[in-house]
PDB file of C-alpha atoms and ligand atoms in Angstrom:
ATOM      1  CA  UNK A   1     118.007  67.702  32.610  1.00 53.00           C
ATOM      2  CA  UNK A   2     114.907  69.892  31.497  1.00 56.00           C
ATOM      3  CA  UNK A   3     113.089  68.417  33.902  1.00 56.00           C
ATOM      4  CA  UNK A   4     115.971  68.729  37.000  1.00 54.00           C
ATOM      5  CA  UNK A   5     116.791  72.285  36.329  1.00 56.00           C
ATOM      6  CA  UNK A   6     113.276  74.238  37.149  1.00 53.00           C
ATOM      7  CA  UNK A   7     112.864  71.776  40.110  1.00 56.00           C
ATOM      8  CA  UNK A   8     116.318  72.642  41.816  1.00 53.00           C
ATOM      9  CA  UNK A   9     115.015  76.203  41.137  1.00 52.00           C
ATOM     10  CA  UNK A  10     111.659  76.123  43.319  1.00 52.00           C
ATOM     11  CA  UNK A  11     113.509  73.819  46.131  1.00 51.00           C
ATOM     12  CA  UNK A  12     116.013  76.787  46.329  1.00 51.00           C
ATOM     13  CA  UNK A  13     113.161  78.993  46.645  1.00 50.00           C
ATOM     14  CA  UNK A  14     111.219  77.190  48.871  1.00 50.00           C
ATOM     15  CA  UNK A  15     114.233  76.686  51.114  1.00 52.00           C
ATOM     16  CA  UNK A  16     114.781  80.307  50.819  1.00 51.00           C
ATOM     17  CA  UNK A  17     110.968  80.738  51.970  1.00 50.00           C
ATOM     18  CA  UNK A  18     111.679  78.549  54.840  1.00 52.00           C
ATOM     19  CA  UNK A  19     114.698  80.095  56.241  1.00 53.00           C
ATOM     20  CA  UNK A  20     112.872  83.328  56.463  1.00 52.00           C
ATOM     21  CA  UNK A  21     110.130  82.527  57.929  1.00 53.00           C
ATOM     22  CA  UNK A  22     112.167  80.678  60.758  1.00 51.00           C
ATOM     23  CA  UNK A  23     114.160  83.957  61.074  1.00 53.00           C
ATOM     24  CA  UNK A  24     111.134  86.179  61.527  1.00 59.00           C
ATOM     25  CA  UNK A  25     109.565  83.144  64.688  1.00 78.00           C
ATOM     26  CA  UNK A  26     112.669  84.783  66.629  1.00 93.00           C
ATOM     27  CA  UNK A  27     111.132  86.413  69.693  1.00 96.00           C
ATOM     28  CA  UNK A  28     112.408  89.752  69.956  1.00 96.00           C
ATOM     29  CA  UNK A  29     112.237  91.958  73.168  1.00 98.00           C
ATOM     30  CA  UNK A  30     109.655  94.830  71.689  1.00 98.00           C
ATOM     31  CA  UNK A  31     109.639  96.615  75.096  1.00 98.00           C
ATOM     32  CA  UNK A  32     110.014  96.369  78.647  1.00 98.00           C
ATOM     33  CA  UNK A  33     108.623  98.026  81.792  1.00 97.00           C
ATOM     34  CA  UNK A  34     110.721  99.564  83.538  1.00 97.00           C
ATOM     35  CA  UNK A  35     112.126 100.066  80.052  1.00 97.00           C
ATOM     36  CA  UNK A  36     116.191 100.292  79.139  1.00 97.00           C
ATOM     37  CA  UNK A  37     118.268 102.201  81.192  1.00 96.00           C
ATOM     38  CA  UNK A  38     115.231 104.172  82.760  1.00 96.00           C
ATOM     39  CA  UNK A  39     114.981 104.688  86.783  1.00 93.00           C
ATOM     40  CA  UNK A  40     112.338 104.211  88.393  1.00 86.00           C
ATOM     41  CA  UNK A  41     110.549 104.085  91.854  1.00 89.00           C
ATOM     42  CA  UNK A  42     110.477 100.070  93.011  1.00 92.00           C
ATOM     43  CA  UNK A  43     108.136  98.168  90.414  1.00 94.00           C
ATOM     44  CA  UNK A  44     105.858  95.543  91.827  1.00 95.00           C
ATOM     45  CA  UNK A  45     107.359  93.725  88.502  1.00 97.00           C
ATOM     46  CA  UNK A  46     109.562  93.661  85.728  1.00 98.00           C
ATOM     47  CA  UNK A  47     107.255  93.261  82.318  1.00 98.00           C
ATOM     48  CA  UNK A  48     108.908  92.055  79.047  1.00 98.00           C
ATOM     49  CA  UNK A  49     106.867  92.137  75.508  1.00 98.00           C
ATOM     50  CA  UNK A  50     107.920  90.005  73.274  1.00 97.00           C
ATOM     51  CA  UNK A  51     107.387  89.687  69.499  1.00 97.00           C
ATOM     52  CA  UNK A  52     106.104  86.244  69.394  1.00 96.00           C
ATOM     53  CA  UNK A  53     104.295  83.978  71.861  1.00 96.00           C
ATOM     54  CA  UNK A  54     107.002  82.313  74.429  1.00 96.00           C
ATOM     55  CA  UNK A  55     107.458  78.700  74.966  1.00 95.00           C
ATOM     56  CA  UNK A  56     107.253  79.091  79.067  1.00 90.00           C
ATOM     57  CA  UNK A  57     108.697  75.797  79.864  1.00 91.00           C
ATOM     58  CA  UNK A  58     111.918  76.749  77.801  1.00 94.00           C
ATOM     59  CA  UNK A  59     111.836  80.725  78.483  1.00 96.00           C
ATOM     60  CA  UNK A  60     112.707  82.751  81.780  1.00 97.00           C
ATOM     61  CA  UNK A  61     114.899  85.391  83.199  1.00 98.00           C
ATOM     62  CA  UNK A  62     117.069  85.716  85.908  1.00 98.00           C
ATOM     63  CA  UNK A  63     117.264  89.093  87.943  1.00 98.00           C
ATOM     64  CA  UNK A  64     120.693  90.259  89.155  1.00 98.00           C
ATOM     65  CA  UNK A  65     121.847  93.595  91.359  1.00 97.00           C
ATOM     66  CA  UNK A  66     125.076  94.814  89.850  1.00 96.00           C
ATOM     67  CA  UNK A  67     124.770  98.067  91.462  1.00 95.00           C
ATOM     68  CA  UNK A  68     124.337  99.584  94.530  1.00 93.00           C
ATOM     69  CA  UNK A  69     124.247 103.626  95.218  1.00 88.00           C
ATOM     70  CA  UNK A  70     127.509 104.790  94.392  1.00 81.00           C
ATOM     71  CA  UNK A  71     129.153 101.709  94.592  1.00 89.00           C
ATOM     72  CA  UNK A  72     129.519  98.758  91.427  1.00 87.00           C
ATOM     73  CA  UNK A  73     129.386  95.027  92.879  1.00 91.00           C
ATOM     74  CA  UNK A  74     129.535  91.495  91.331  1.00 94.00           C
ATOM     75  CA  UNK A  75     126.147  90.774  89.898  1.00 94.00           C
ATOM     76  CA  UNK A  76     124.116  89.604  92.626  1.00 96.00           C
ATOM     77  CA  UNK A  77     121.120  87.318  91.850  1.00 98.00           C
ATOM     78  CA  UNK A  78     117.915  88.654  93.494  1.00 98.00           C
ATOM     79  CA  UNK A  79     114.950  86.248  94.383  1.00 98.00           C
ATOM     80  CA  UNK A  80     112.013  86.204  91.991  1.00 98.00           C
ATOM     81  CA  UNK A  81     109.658  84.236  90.572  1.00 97.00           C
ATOM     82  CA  UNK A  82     109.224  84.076  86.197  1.00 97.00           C
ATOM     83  CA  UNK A  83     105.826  83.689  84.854  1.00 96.00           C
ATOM     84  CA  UNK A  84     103.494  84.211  81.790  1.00 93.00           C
ATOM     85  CA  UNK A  85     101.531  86.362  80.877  1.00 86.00           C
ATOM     86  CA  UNK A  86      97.953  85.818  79.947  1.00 92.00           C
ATOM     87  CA  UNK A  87      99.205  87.230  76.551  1.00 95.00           C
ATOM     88  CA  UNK A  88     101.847  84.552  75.640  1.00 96.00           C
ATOM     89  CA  UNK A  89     104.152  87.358  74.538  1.00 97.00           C
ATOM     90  CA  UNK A  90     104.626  88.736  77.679  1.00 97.00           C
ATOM     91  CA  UNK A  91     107.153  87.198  80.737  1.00 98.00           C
ATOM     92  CA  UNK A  92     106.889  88.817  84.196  1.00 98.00           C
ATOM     93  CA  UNK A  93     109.161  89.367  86.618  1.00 98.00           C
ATOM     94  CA  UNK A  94     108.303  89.074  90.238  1.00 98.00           C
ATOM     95  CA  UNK A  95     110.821  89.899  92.864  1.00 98.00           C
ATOM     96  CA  UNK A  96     109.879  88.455  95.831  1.00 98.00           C
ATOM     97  CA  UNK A  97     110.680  91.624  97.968  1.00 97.00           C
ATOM     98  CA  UNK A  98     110.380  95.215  97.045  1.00 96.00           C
ATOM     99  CA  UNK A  99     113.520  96.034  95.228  1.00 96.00           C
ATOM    100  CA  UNK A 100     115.865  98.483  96.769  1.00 95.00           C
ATOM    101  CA  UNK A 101     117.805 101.702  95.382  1.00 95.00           C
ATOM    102  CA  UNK A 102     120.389 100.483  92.635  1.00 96.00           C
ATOM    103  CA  UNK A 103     121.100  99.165  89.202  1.00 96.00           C
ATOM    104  CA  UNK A 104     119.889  95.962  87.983  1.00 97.00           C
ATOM    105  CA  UNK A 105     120.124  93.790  84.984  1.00 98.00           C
ATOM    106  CA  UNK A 106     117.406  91.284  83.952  1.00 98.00           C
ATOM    107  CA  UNK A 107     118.707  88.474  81.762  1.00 98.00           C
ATOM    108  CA  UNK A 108     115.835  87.038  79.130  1.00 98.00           C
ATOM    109  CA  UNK A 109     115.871  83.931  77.753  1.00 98.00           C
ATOM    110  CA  UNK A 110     112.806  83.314  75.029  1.00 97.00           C
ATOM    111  CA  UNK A 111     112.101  80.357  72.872  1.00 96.00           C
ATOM    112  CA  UNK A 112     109.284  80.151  70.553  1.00 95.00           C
ATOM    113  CA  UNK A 113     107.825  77.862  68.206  1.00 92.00           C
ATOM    114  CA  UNK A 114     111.400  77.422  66.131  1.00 91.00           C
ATOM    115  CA  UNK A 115     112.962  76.186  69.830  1.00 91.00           C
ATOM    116  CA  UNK A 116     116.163  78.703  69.423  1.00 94.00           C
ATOM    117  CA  UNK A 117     116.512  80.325  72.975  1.00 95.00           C
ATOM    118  CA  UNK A 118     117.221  84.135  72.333  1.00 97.00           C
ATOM    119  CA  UNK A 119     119.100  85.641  74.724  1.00 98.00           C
ATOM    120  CA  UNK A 120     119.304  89.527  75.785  1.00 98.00           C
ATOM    121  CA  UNK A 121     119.254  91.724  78.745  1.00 98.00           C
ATOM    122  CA  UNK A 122     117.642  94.476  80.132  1.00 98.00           C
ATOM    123  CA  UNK A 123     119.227  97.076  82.613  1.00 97.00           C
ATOM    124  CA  UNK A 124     117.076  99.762  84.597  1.00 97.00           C
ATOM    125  CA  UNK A 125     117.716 101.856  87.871  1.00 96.00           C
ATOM    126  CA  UNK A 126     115.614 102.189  91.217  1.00 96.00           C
ATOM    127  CA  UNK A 127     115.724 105.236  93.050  1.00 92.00           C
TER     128      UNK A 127
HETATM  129 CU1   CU B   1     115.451  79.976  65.117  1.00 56.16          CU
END
């Protein structure tokens, strides 16, 4: 019993170690270009900086219109192509033709080295 007690103890802690540093591995959106709710003349690309580096195969986005001037729509996916970064933190948004005027969402999907896909979205205007 002496012996059990102190080693329950540091596997508690340990576990407790564990678990956090799992829960810090989650990639979280740090910024994004155009950033949240901003409007902005067509970007070449949507940018997305993560906190940690992205698993690519299990990471991407999709790009959707929900908006166009003066007049709300079902979200309507828009062509473009996902890729990496040269920093592993970053995903990129292509569209594969200049975006016109209106409101659109980006949903991200990022995995890193702990495998849980984090999911969150983006919204931004073009004028
Ligand atoms: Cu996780």
């Amino acid at each position: 019993m002496r012996l059990i007690q102190p080693t329950a103890a540091v596997i508690v802690l340990l576990s407790g170690l564990l678990m956090s540093s799992l829960a810090q591995a989650h990639p979280k959106l740090l910024s994004s270009a155009p950033a949240e709710g901003m409007e902005d003349l067509t970007p070449a690309r949507i940018e997305l900086h993560f906190s940690e580096n992205l698993v690519t195969q299990f990471s991407g986005a999709k790009l959707l219109m929900t908006e166009m001037p003066g007049m709300a729509h079902a979200p309507m996916p828009v062509k473009a192509k996902v890729s990496g970064g040269s920093d592993p933190k970053t995903m990129f948004i292509t569209p594969a033709a200049p975006l016109t005027a209106g409101t659109y969402k980006v949903e991200w999907r990022a995995v890193s080295s702990d495998t849980h896909p984090i999911t969150g979205n983006v919204t931004f205007k073009v004028k």
